[in-house]
Tab-separated table of C-alpha atoms and ligand atoms in Angstrom:
chain	number	residue	atom	x	y	z
A	890	MET	CA	-123.523	-50.756	15.942
A	891	ILE	CA	-123.611	-48.939	12.462
A	892	PRO	CA	-120.367	-49.450	10.759
A	893	CYS	CA	-118.779	-46.372	10.058
A	894	ASP	CA	-117.861	-45.230	6.429
A	895	PHE	CA	-114.834	-47.233	5.841
A	896	VAL	CA	-114.498	-45.679	2.675
A	897	GLU	CA	-114.104	-42.473	4.180
A	898	LEU	CA	-111.268	-44.005	6.466
A	899	ALA	CA	-109.118	-45.229	3.937
A	900	VAL	CA	-106.189	-43.578	2.854
A	901	ALA	CA	-106.851	-41.346	-0.465
A	902	GLY	CA	-105.240	-43.531	-3.030
A	903	VAL	CA	-106.927	-46.598	-1.866
A	904	ARG	CA	-110.159	-44.919	-2.078
A	905	ALA	CA	-110.048	-44.050	-5.877
A	906	LEU	CA	-108.401	-47.488	-6.507
A	907	GLN	CA	-109.710	-50.047	-8.847
A	908	PRO	CA	-108.957	-53.762	-8.438
A	909	TYR	CA	-106.435	-55.853	-10.764
A	910	GLN	CA	-108.830	-57.455	-13.496
A	911	PRO	CA	-106.915	-61.012	-13.582
A	912	GLY	CA	-107.877	-63.627	-16.466
A	913	LYS	CA	-111.484	-65.363	-15.902
A	914	PRO	CA	-110.527	-68.965	-14.134
A	915	GLU	CA	-110.954	-72.306	-15.880
A	916	SER	CA	-113.207	-73.481	-13.080
A	917	GLU	CA	-115.098	-70.362	-13.198
A	918	LEU	CA	-116.303	-71.194	-16.773
A	919	ARG	CA	-116.874	-75.104	-15.932
A	920	ARG	CA	-119.060	-73.639	-13.333
A	921	GLU	CA	-120.776	-71.178	-15.215
A	922	TYR	CA	-121.429	-72.991	-18.653
A	923	GLY	CA	-121.127	-77.186	-17.590
A	924	LEU	CA	-118.078	-77.367	-20.483
A	925	SER	CA	-116.110	-80.035	-20.543
A	926	GLU	CA	-112.970	-78.768	-22.944
A	927	ILE	CA	-111.516	-75.263	-22.079
A	928	VAL	CA	-108.762	-73.775	-23.437
A	929	LYS	CA	-107.478	-70.841	-21.588
A	930	LEU	CA	-105.077	-68.510	-22.894
A	931	ALA	CA	-105.981	-65.323	-20.856
A	932	SER	CA	-102.748	-65.278	-18.672
A	933	ASN	CA	-99.527	-65.761	-20.432
A	934	GLU	CA	-99.069	-68.675	-18.675
A	935	ASN	CA	-96.653	-71.265	-20.127
A	936	PRO	CA	-98.296	-74.057	-21.580
A	937	LEU	CA	-96.073	-77.023	-21.258
A	938	GLY	CA	-97.249	-76.272	-17.353
A	939	PRO	CA	-94.321	-75.896	-14.616
A	940	SER	CA	-90.488	-76.781	-15.542
A	941	PRO	CA	-89.948	-80.196	-14.469
A	942	GLN	CA	-86.782	-79.555	-12.786
A	943	ALA	CA	-88.656	-77.487	-10.655
A	944	LEU	CA	-91.755	-79.884	-10.060
A	945	LYS	CA	-88.779	-82.390	-8.797
A	946	ALA	CA	-87.310	-79.138	-6.172
A	947	VAL	CA	-90.953	-78.417	-5.007
A	948	ARG	CA	-91.745	-82.331	-4.030
A	949	VAL	CA	-88.242	-82.340	-1.725
A	950	TYR	CA	-89.077	-79.189	-0.047
A	951	LEU	CA	-92.820	-80.489	0.635
A	952	GLU	CA	-91.442	-82.095	3.587
A	953	GLU	CA	-89.917	-79.017	5.137
A	954	LEU	CA	-93.460	-76.872	4.955
A	955	HIS	CA	-93.549	-76.835	8.816
A	956	ARG	CA	-89.872	-74.651	9.183
A	957	TYR	CA	-90.364	-71.175	7.592
A	958	PRO	CA	-88.330	-69.974	4.099
A	959	ASP	CA	-84.981	-68.789	3.654
A	960	GLY	CA	-85.995	-65.091	4.121
A	961	ASN	CA	-82.841	-63.891	2.575
A	962	GLY	CA	-83.430	-66.515	-0.435
A	963	PHE	CA	-79.486	-67.399	-0.213
A	964	GLU	CA	-80.050	-70.066	-2.713
A	965	LEU	CA	-82.085	-68.749	-5.044
A	966	LYS	CA	-80.110	-65.198	-4.710
A	967	THR	CA	-76.628	-67.493	-5.726
A	968	ALA	CA	-78.338	-69.295	-8.589
A	969	ILE	CA	-79.864	-65.722	-9.871
A	970	ALA	CA	-76.535	-63.807	-9.517
A	971	ALA	CA	-74.208	-66.867	-11.223
A	972	TYR	CA	-76.948	-67.091	-13.964
A	973	HIS	CA	-76.291	-63.273	-14.538
A	974	LYS	CA	-73.033	-62.494	-13.470
A	975	VAL	CA	-73.787	-59.939	-11.324
A	976	SER	CA	-73.365	-59.706	-7.214
A	977	PRO	CA	-76.514	-61.178	-4.803
A	978	ALA	CA	-76.242	-57.451	-3.314
A	979	THR	CA	-77.856	-56.947	-6.535
A	980	ILE	CA	-81.275	-58.419	-5.844
A	981	THR	CA	-84.363	-58.233	-4.506
A	982	LEU	CA	-86.696	-61.457	-4.358
A	983	GLY	CA	-90.296	-60.658	-4.796
A	984	ASN	CA	-93.474	-62.728	-4.172
A	985	GLY	CA	-93.804	-62.352	-8.065
A	986	SER	CA	-92.141	-59.564	-9.571
A	987	ASN	CA	-95.681	-57.442	-9.172
A	988	ASP	CA	-94.464	-57.429	-5.502
A	989	VAL	CA	-91.309	-55.859	-6.236
A	990	LEU	CA	-93.132	-53.158	-8.597
A	991	GLU	CA	-95.057	-52.262	-5.338
A	992	LEU	CA	-92.030	-52.319	-3.325
A	993	VAL	CA	-90.642	-50.097	-5.769
A	994	ALA	CA	-93.612	-47.944	-5.349
A	995	ARG	CA	-93.362	-47.737	-1.223
A	996	THR	CA	-89.765	-47.417	-1.311
A	997	PHE	CA	-89.663	-44.244	-3.654
A	998	LEU	CA	-93.134	-42.704	-3.973
A	999	ASN	CA	-95.439	-40.553	-1.841
A	1000	PRO	CA	-98.171	-37.791	-2.118
A	1001	ASP	CA	-95.775	-35.177	-3.484
A	1002	HIS	CA	-93.907	-37.479	-6.110
A	1003	GLU	CA	-95.037	-38.617	-9.314
A	1004	ALA	CA	-94.927	-41.931	-11.607
A	1005	VAL	CA	-94.348	-41.621	-15.274
A	1006	PHE	CA	-95.713	-44.727	-17.460
A	1007	ALA	CA	-97.428	-45.301	-20.898
A	1008	GLU	CA	-101.061	-45.569	-22.215
A	1009	HIS	CA	-101.991	-49.148	-22.181
A	1010	ALA	CA	-99.053	-50.217	-20.552
A	1011	PHE	CA	-99.343	-52.739	-17.853
A	1012	ALA	CA	-102.151	-52.435	-15.474
A	1013	VAL	CA	-99.964	-52.959	-12.205
A	1014	TYR	CA	-97.999	-49.347	-12.426
A	1015	PRO	CA	-101.256	-47.103	-11.880
A	1016	LEU	CA	-102.596	-49.558	-9.027
A	1017	VAL	CA	-99.269	-49.406	-7.801
A	1018	THR	CA	-98.479	-45.837	-7.670
A	1019	GLN	CA	-102.102	-44.715	-7.099
A	1020	ALA	CA	-102.168	-47.212	-3.648
A	1021	VAL	CA	-99.085	-45.024	-2.312
A	1022	GLY	CA	-101.165	-41.831	-3.117
A	1023	SER	CA	-98.368	-40.920	-5.784
A	1024	ARG	CA	-99.575	-38.640	-9.166
A	1025	ALA	CA	-99.761	-40.523	-12.152
A	1026	ARG	CA	-98.045	-39.219	-15.306
A	1027	VAL	CA	-99.300	-41.277	-18.526
A	1028	ALA	CA	-97.570	-40.980	-21.412
A	1029	ALA	CA	-99.282	-40.750	-24.600
A	1030	ALA	CA	-98.473	-44.090	-26.853
A	1031	ASN	CA	-97.265	-44.594	-30.225
A	1032	ARG	CA	-99.785	-43.633	-33.250
A	1033	PRO	CA	-101.648	-47.167	-34.572
A	1034	ASP	CA	-99.364	-46.175	-37.637
A	1035	HIS	CA	-95.920	-46.076	-36.221
A	1036	SER	CA	-93.997	-49.473	-36.534
A	1037	GLN	CA	-94.903	-50.607	-33.121
A	1038	PRO	CA	-98.436	-49.065	-32.735
A	1039	TYR	CA	-99.582	-48.447	-29.254
A	1040	GLY	CA	-96.559	-48.976	-27.809
A	1041	HIS	CA	-94.320	-46.598	-25.399
A	1042	ASP	CA	-93.402	-43.434	-27.203
A	1043	LEU	CA	-90.344	-42.949	-24.874
A	1044	ALA	CA	-90.020	-39.267	-25.793
A	1045	ALA	CA	-93.630	-38.598	-24.554
A	1046	MET	CA	-92.309	-40.101	-21.495
A	1047	ALA	CA	-89.114	-38.026	-21.441
A	1048	GLU	CA	-91.378	-35.068	-21.809
A	1049	LEU	CA	-93.296	-35.445	-18.628
A	1050	ILE	CA	-90.057	-35.934	-16.501
A	1051	ASN	CA	-89.734	-33.145	-13.705
A	1052	PRO	CA	-88.513	-32.641	-10.270
A	1053	HIS	CA	-91.423	-33.979	-8.644
A	1054	THR	CA	-90.890	-37.263	-10.646
A	1055	ARG	CA	-88.925	-40.243	-8.581
A	1056	VAL	CA	-90.270	-43.606	-10.688
A	1057	VAL	CA	-90.748	-44.454	-14.505
A	1058	PHE	CA	-92.075	-47.541	-15.289
A	1059	ILE	CA	-91.238	-49.450	-18.875
A	1060	ALA	CA	-92.341	-52.846	-19.654
A	1061	ASN	CA	-90.088	-54.419	-22.318
A	1062	PRO	CA	-92.130	-56.155	-24.238
A	1063	ASN	CA	-95.486	-54.611	-23.000
A	1064	ASN	CA	-98.395	-56.187	-21.818
A	1065	PRO	CA	-101.276	-56.333	-23.758
A	1066	THR	CA	-99.758	-54.899	-26.649
A	1067	GLY	CA	-96.783	-56.876	-27.148
A	1068	THR	CA	-94.573	-54.206	-28.709
A	1069	TRP	CA	-91.232	-53.754	-27.603
A	1070	LEU	CA	-88.227	-51.182	-27.715
A	1071	GLY	CA	-84.877	-51.973	-29.111
A	1072	ARG	CA	-81.360	-51.012	-27.357
A	1073	GLU	CA	-80.647	-47.956	-29.240
A	1074	GLU	CA	-83.680	-45.966	-28.038
A	1075	LEU	CA	-84.136	-47.236	-24.528
A	1076	LEU	CA	-80.073	-46.224	-24.436
A	1077	THR	CA	-80.960	-42.916	-25.234
A	1078	PHE	CA	-83.975	-42.457	-23.089
A	1079	LEU	CA	-81.557	-43.653	-19.787
A	1080	GLU	CA	-79.125	-41.222	-20.876
A	1081	SER	CA	-81.880	-38.564	-20.721
A	1082	VAL	CA	-83.217	-39.646	-17.643
A	1083	PRO	CA	-82.017	-37.507	-14.804
A	1084	ASP	CA	-80.442	-39.058	-11.489
A	1085	HIS	CA	-83.154	-38.631	-9.450
A	1086	VAL	CA	-85.435	-40.654	-11.273
A	1087	LEU	CA	-85.569	-44.599	-10.941
A	1088	VAL	CA	-86.251	-46.125	-14.138
A	1089	VAL	CA	-87.861	-49.590	-14.017
A	1090	ILE	CA	-87.521	-52.209	-16.886
A	1091	ASP	CA	-89.858	-54.699	-16.363
A	1092	GLU	CA	-88.750	-57.832	-18.515
A	1093	ALA	CA	-91.059	-60.598	-17.694
A	1094	TYR	CA	-91.394	-61.614	-21.252
A	1095	SER	CA	-87.576	-61.380	-21.834
A	1096	GLU	CA	-87.523	-65.134	-22.624
A	1097	TYR	CA	-89.204	-65.259	-25.456
A	1098	VAL	CA	-87.880	-62.172	-26.821
A	1099	GLU	CA	-85.618	-63.342	-30.181
A	1100	GLU	CA	-85.302	-59.530	-31.717
A	1101	PRO	CA	-82.056	-59.121	-32.621
A	1102	ASP	CA	-81.984	-55.436	-31.032
A	1103	TYR	CA	-83.831	-56.375	-27.563
A	1104	PRO	CA	-81.593	-54.388	-25.073
A	1105	ASP	CA	-79.179	-56.251	-22.654
A	1106	THR	CA	-80.237	-54.302	-19.822
A	1107	ILE	CA	-78.474	-55.803	-17.187
A	1108	ALA	CA	-75.118	-54.970	-18.450
A	1109	TRP	CA	-76.234	-51.395	-17.843
A	1110	LEU	CA	-76.873	-51.651	-13.950
A	1111	GLU	CA	-73.000	-50.558	-13.884
A	1112	THR	CA	-73.626	-47.579	-16.059
A	1113	PHE	CA	-76.551	-46.744	-14.824
A	1114	PRO	CA	-77.253	-46.278	-11.013
A	1115	ASN	CA	-80.985	-45.450	-11.307
A	1116	LEU	CA	-81.306	-48.555	-13.650
A	1117	ILE	CA	-83.840	-51.591	-11.761
A	1118	VAL	CA	-84.312	-54.596	-14.037
A	1119	THR	CA	-87.409	-56.667	-13.228
A	1120	ARG	CA	-87.684	-60.431	-14.151
A	1121	THR	CA	-90.424	-63.179	-13.329
A	1122	PHE	CA	-90.723	-67.017	-12.977
A	1123	SER	CA	-94.528	-66.460	-13.833
A	1124	LYS	CA	-93.939	-66.862	-17.587
A	1125	ALA	CA	-91.152	-68.837	-19.447
A	1126	TYR	CA	-90.433	-70.514	-16.377
A	1127	GLY	CA	-94.074	-71.580	-15.782
A	1128	LEU	CA	-94.269	-71.134	-11.933
A	1129	ALA	CA	-96.836	-68.035	-12.065
A	1130	GLY	CA	-98.899	-69.809	-9.004
A	1131	LEU	CA	-95.776	-69.951	-6.743
A	1132	ARG	CA	-95.522	-66.251	-7.346
A	1133	VAL	CA	-91.728	-65.539	-7.511
A	1134	GLY	CA	-89.877	-62.871	-9.269
A	1135	TYR	CA	-86.680	-60.111	-8.795
A	1136	ALA	CA	-85.453	-57.254	-9.317
A	1137	LEU	CA	-81.509	-56.153	-10.191
A	1138	SER	CA	-80.603	-52.892	-9.438
A	1139	TYR	CA	-77.541	-51.037	-7.636
A	1140	PRO	CA	-76.926	-52.629	-4.601
A	1141	ALA	CA	-78.160	-49.446	-2.633
A	1142	VAL	CA	-81.320	-49.396	-4.259
A	1143	ALA	CA	-81.898	-53.292	-3.652
A	1144	ASP	CA	-80.832	-52.432	0.305
A	1145	LEU	CA	-83.999	-49.860	0.545
A	1146	LEU	CA	-86.419	-52.419	-1.556
A	1147	ASN	CA	-85.192	-55.195	0.508
A	1148	ARG	CA	-85.981	-52.965	4.154
A	1149	VAL	CA	-89.587	-52.821	2.788
A	1150	ARG	CA	-89.684	-56.275	2.158
A	1151	GLN	CA	-91.903	-58.603	4.104
A	1152	PRO	CA	-89.502	-60.342	5.733
A	1153	PHE	CA	-90.348	-64.035	4.454
A	1154	ASN	CA	-92.289	-62.485	1.088
A	1155	VAL	CA	-91.051	-65.423	-1.044
A	1156	ASN	CA	-92.462	-69.425	-0.149
A	1157	SER	CA	-89.833	-71.756	0.684
A	1158	LEU	CA	-91.549	-73.917	-2.233
A	1159	ALA	CA	-91.159	-70.788	-4.511
A	1160	LEU	CA	-87.386	-70.561	-3.324
A	1161	ALA	CA	-86.891	-73.954	-4.429
A	1162	ALA	CA	-88.242	-73.987	-7.709
A	1163	ALA	CA	-87.044	-71.044	-8.861
A	1164	ALA	CA	-83.586	-72.084	-8.002
A	1165	ALA	CA	-84.447	-75.289	-10.221
A	1166	ALA	CA	-86.130	-73.808	-13.160
A	1167	LEU	CA	-83.375	-71.121	-13.433
A	1168	GLY	CA	-81.280	-74.127	-14.372
A	1169	ASP	CA	-83.784	-75.865	-16.639
A	1170	HIS	CA	-82.219	-74.253	-19.757
A	1171	GLU	CA	-83.798	-77.182	-21.522
A	1172	PHE	CA	-87.740	-76.101	-20.663
A	1173	VAL	CA	-86.784	-72.909	-21.409
A	1174	ALA	CA	-85.541	-73.699	-24.589
A	1175	ARG	CA	-88.587	-75.795	-25.478
A	1176	SER	CA	-90.881	-73.270	-24.285
A	1177	ARG	CA	-89.383	-70.210	-26.635
A	1178	ALA	CA	-89.870	-72.998	-29.551
A	1179	LEU	CA	-93.352	-73.955	-28.766
A	1180	ASN	CA	-93.912	-69.975	-28.689
A	1181	ARG	CA	-92.256	-68.919	-31.652
A	1182	ALA	CA	-93.904	-71.700	-33.883
A	1183	GLY	CA	-97.277	-70.837	-31.918
A	1184	LEU	CA	-97.150	-67.151	-32.700
A	1185	HIS	CA	-96.951	-68.078	-36.389
A	1186	GLN	CA	-99.396	-70.625	-36.267
A	1187	LEU	CA	-101.769	-67.468	-34.403
A	1188	ARG	CA	-100.280	-65.217	-37.121
A	1189	THR	CA	-101.479	-67.312	-40.072
A	1190	ALA	CA	-104.547	-67.805	-38.602
A	1191	CYS	CA	-105.114	-64.115	-38.467
A	1192	ASP	CA	-104.665	-63.588	-41.673
A	1193	GLU	CA	-106.482	-65.782	-42.946
A	1194	LEU	CA	-109.373	-64.651	-41.289
A	1195	GLY	CA	-108.654	-60.805	-42.487
A	1196	LEU	CA	-107.571	-59.954	-38.614
A	1197	SER	CA	-104.810	-57.672	-38.013
A	1198	TYR	CA	-102.425	-57.840	-34.869
A	1199	LEU	CA	-100.155	-55.522	-33.218
A	1200	PRO	CA	-96.183	-56.818	-33.321
A	1201	SER	CA	-95.559	-58.846	-30.352
A	1202	ALA	CA	-92.010	-59.933	-28.817
A	1203	GLY	CA	-93.763	-61.623	-25.820
A	1204	ASN	CA	-96.140	-65.124	-25.741
A	1205	PHE	CA	-99.478	-63.469	-26.640
A	1206	LEU	CA	-100.931	-61.912	-29.861
A	1207	CYS	CA	-103.128	-58.806	-29.597
A	1208	VAL	CA	-105.902	-58.860	-32.017
A	1209	HIS	CA	-107.794	-56.066	-34.090
A	1210	MET	CA	-111.659	-57.547	-33.975
A	1211	GLY	CA	-112.965	-54.295	-35.709
A	1212	ARG	CA	-115.432	-54.871	-33.583
A	1213	PRO	CA	-115.880	-54.522	-29.214
A	1214	GLY	CA	-113.546	-57.616	-28.189
A	1215	ARG	CA	-115.376	-57.911	-25.263
A	1216	GLU	CA	-118.538	-59.300	-27.541
A	1217	ILE	CA	-116.021	-61.829	-29.239
A	1218	PHE	CA	-114.441	-62.580	-25.461
A	1219	THR	CA	-118.265	-63.539	-24.449
A	1220	ALA	CA	-118.925	-65.399	-27.190
A	1221	LEU	CA	-115.781	-67.497	-27.128
A	1222	LEU	CA	-116.569	-67.979	-23.370
A	1223	ALA	CA	-119.693	-69.883	-24.471
A	1224	GLN	CA	-117.403	-72.201	-26.714
A	1225	GLY	CA	-114.906	-72.822	-23.760
A	1226	VAL	CA	-112.259	-70.537	-24.899
A	1227	ILE	CA	-110.765	-68.045	-22.596
A	1228	VAL	CA	-108.835	-65.160	-23.819
A	1229	ARG	CA	-108.638	-61.234	-22.751
A	1230	PRO	CA	-110.475	-58.887	-23.386
A	1231	VAL	CA	-108.348	-55.215	-23.258
A	1232	ASP	CA	-110.921	-52.538	-22.936
A	1233	ASN	CA	-109.730	-51.465	-19.368
A	1234	TYR	CA	-106.392	-50.997	-21.301
A	1235	GLY	CA	-107.842	-48.545	-23.612
A	1236	LEU	CA	-107.397	-51.416	-26.656
A	1237	PRO	CA	-111.809	-51.537	-26.876
A	1238	ASP	CA	-111.372	-53.663	-30.177
A	1239	TYR	CA	-108.831	-55.902	-29.756
A	1240	LEU	CA	-108.428	-59.400	-27.868
A	1241	ARG	CA	-105.488	-60.499	-26.200
A	1242	ILE	CA	-104.583	-64.185	-26.875
A	1243	THR	CA	-101.718	-66.057	-25.208
A	1244	VAL	CA	-100.032	-68.871	-27.079
A	1245	GLY	CA	-101.023	-72.303	-26.109
A	1246	THR	CA	-100.067	-75.770	-27.699
A	1247	ALA	CA	-100.452	-76.205	-31.373
A	1248	ALA	CA	-103.812	-78.415	-30.397
A	1249	GLU	CA	-104.689	-74.960	-27.723
A	1250	ASN	CA	-104.418	-72.520	-30.732
A	1251	GLU	CA	-106.257	-74.705	-33.233
A	1252	PHE	CA	-109.422	-75.040	-30.621
A	1253	MET	CA	-109.370	-71.302	-30.561
A	1254	VAL	CA	-108.738	-70.608	-34.098
A	1255	ASP	CA	-111.956	-72.970	-34.782
A	1256	ALA	CA	-114.459	-70.876	-32.145
A	1257	LEU	CA	-112.859	-67.451	-33.238
A	1258	ARG	CA	-113.908	-68.418	-37.121
A	1259	GLY	CA	-117.474	-69.965	-35.746
A	1260	VAL	CA	-118.033	-66.718	-33.704
A	1261	LEU	CA	-116.945	-64.309	-36.292
A	1262	HIS	CA	-119.215	-66.108	-39.003
A	1263	SER	CA	-122.054	-66.023	-37.000
B	1370	LIG	C1	-96.792	-61.197	-16.241
B	1370	LIG	C2	-96.276	-59.907	-16.457
B	1370	LIG	C3	-95.866	-59.724	-15.048
B	1370	LIG	C4	-95.302	-61.034	-13.801
B	1370	LIG	O1	-95.597	-61.198	-13.113
B	1370	LIG	P1	-95.282	-61.613	-11.741
B	1370	LIG	O2	-95.892	-60.963	-10.576
B	1370	LIG	O3	-94.196	-62.105	-11.682
B	1370	LIG	O4	-96.732	-63.022	-12.077
B	1370	LIG	C5	-95.437	-58.497	-14.688
B	1370	LIG	N1	-94.846	-57.828	-15.939
B	1370	LIG	C6	-95.892	-57.878	-16.953
B	1370	LIG	C7	-95.919	-56.159	-17.785
B	1370	LIG	C8	-96.592	-58.640	-17.147
B	1370	LIG	O5	-97.143	-58.891	-18.106
């Protein structure tokens, strides 16, 4: 039998979908180049590994793998509610926060609707918008001479909101730029958004942020019923491999997201690990301190190498290479260093470099110096 043209059978949004491009895995580079020492600074993972409290909790749950997870995630929700001083009814758990972003799209977007996000914003926003056949309205980013170059321009985003708009996606800080939004500008924006538009503020890197005017958006949830704040255990808590994140929102919104969610979208090990990690304040403090020192180390090295970089409130630095970033990326691979080209984000002359341990950062800088001087 001749296979049919399955592309024709796929729904319109999926037909034009470009798959998400993840960071190159270490094992792949090992296979391709036969290298022994490899430093991966490509996926904004925690260089300290997983939270030790989370590891302990996972070991206990290994014996229970024949059981389905708690579909309501009672213990994790209780821990999150206590941590943020919110009601458990505001929480939607996800298989990573990407899952929650997709739940928002599936709940509130259809082909008659539009989603608004910014140029150079996190790649999952266009993906989830397109997959449900909705239209993406992409706002121009800040100009290069702005204090947050290539960051979100909230005024430009507000201008794209119309009666068809249902969702606005904002990353704060944004990946891959690292740029962030302060309290006043974000509050002014929220006040200007009409009631029929849900505003998602994706705070995947919030635990790392040390800027004094970084907003406490969770405190705004009672004022803005259309606000959805997302968080993840993938970054500062070091649990990217387990896939667990969550949204906080008005309970009626959470109720809708939870209807769309698969019954067991978060696995039992992830539930146990996340609840334990949330209480591991020592680990998060250590991660934040390492990141602060690492950012300083990377910025100092870039200054010495004559490379400029975007302001970053996250655990990565977006560095201007002055030539196609992909060329440097490829040359660094041969040295056993994996970073992230961001040409697919409209930043062809930049590379995004995750902050590693002091030794990893040094290894990367030495390789980069060699590549730039060859
Ligand atoms: C890494 C990242 C996430 C986290 O995704 P998970 O699915 O929770 O691993 C979400 N948003 C942004 C902007 C990110 O960079």
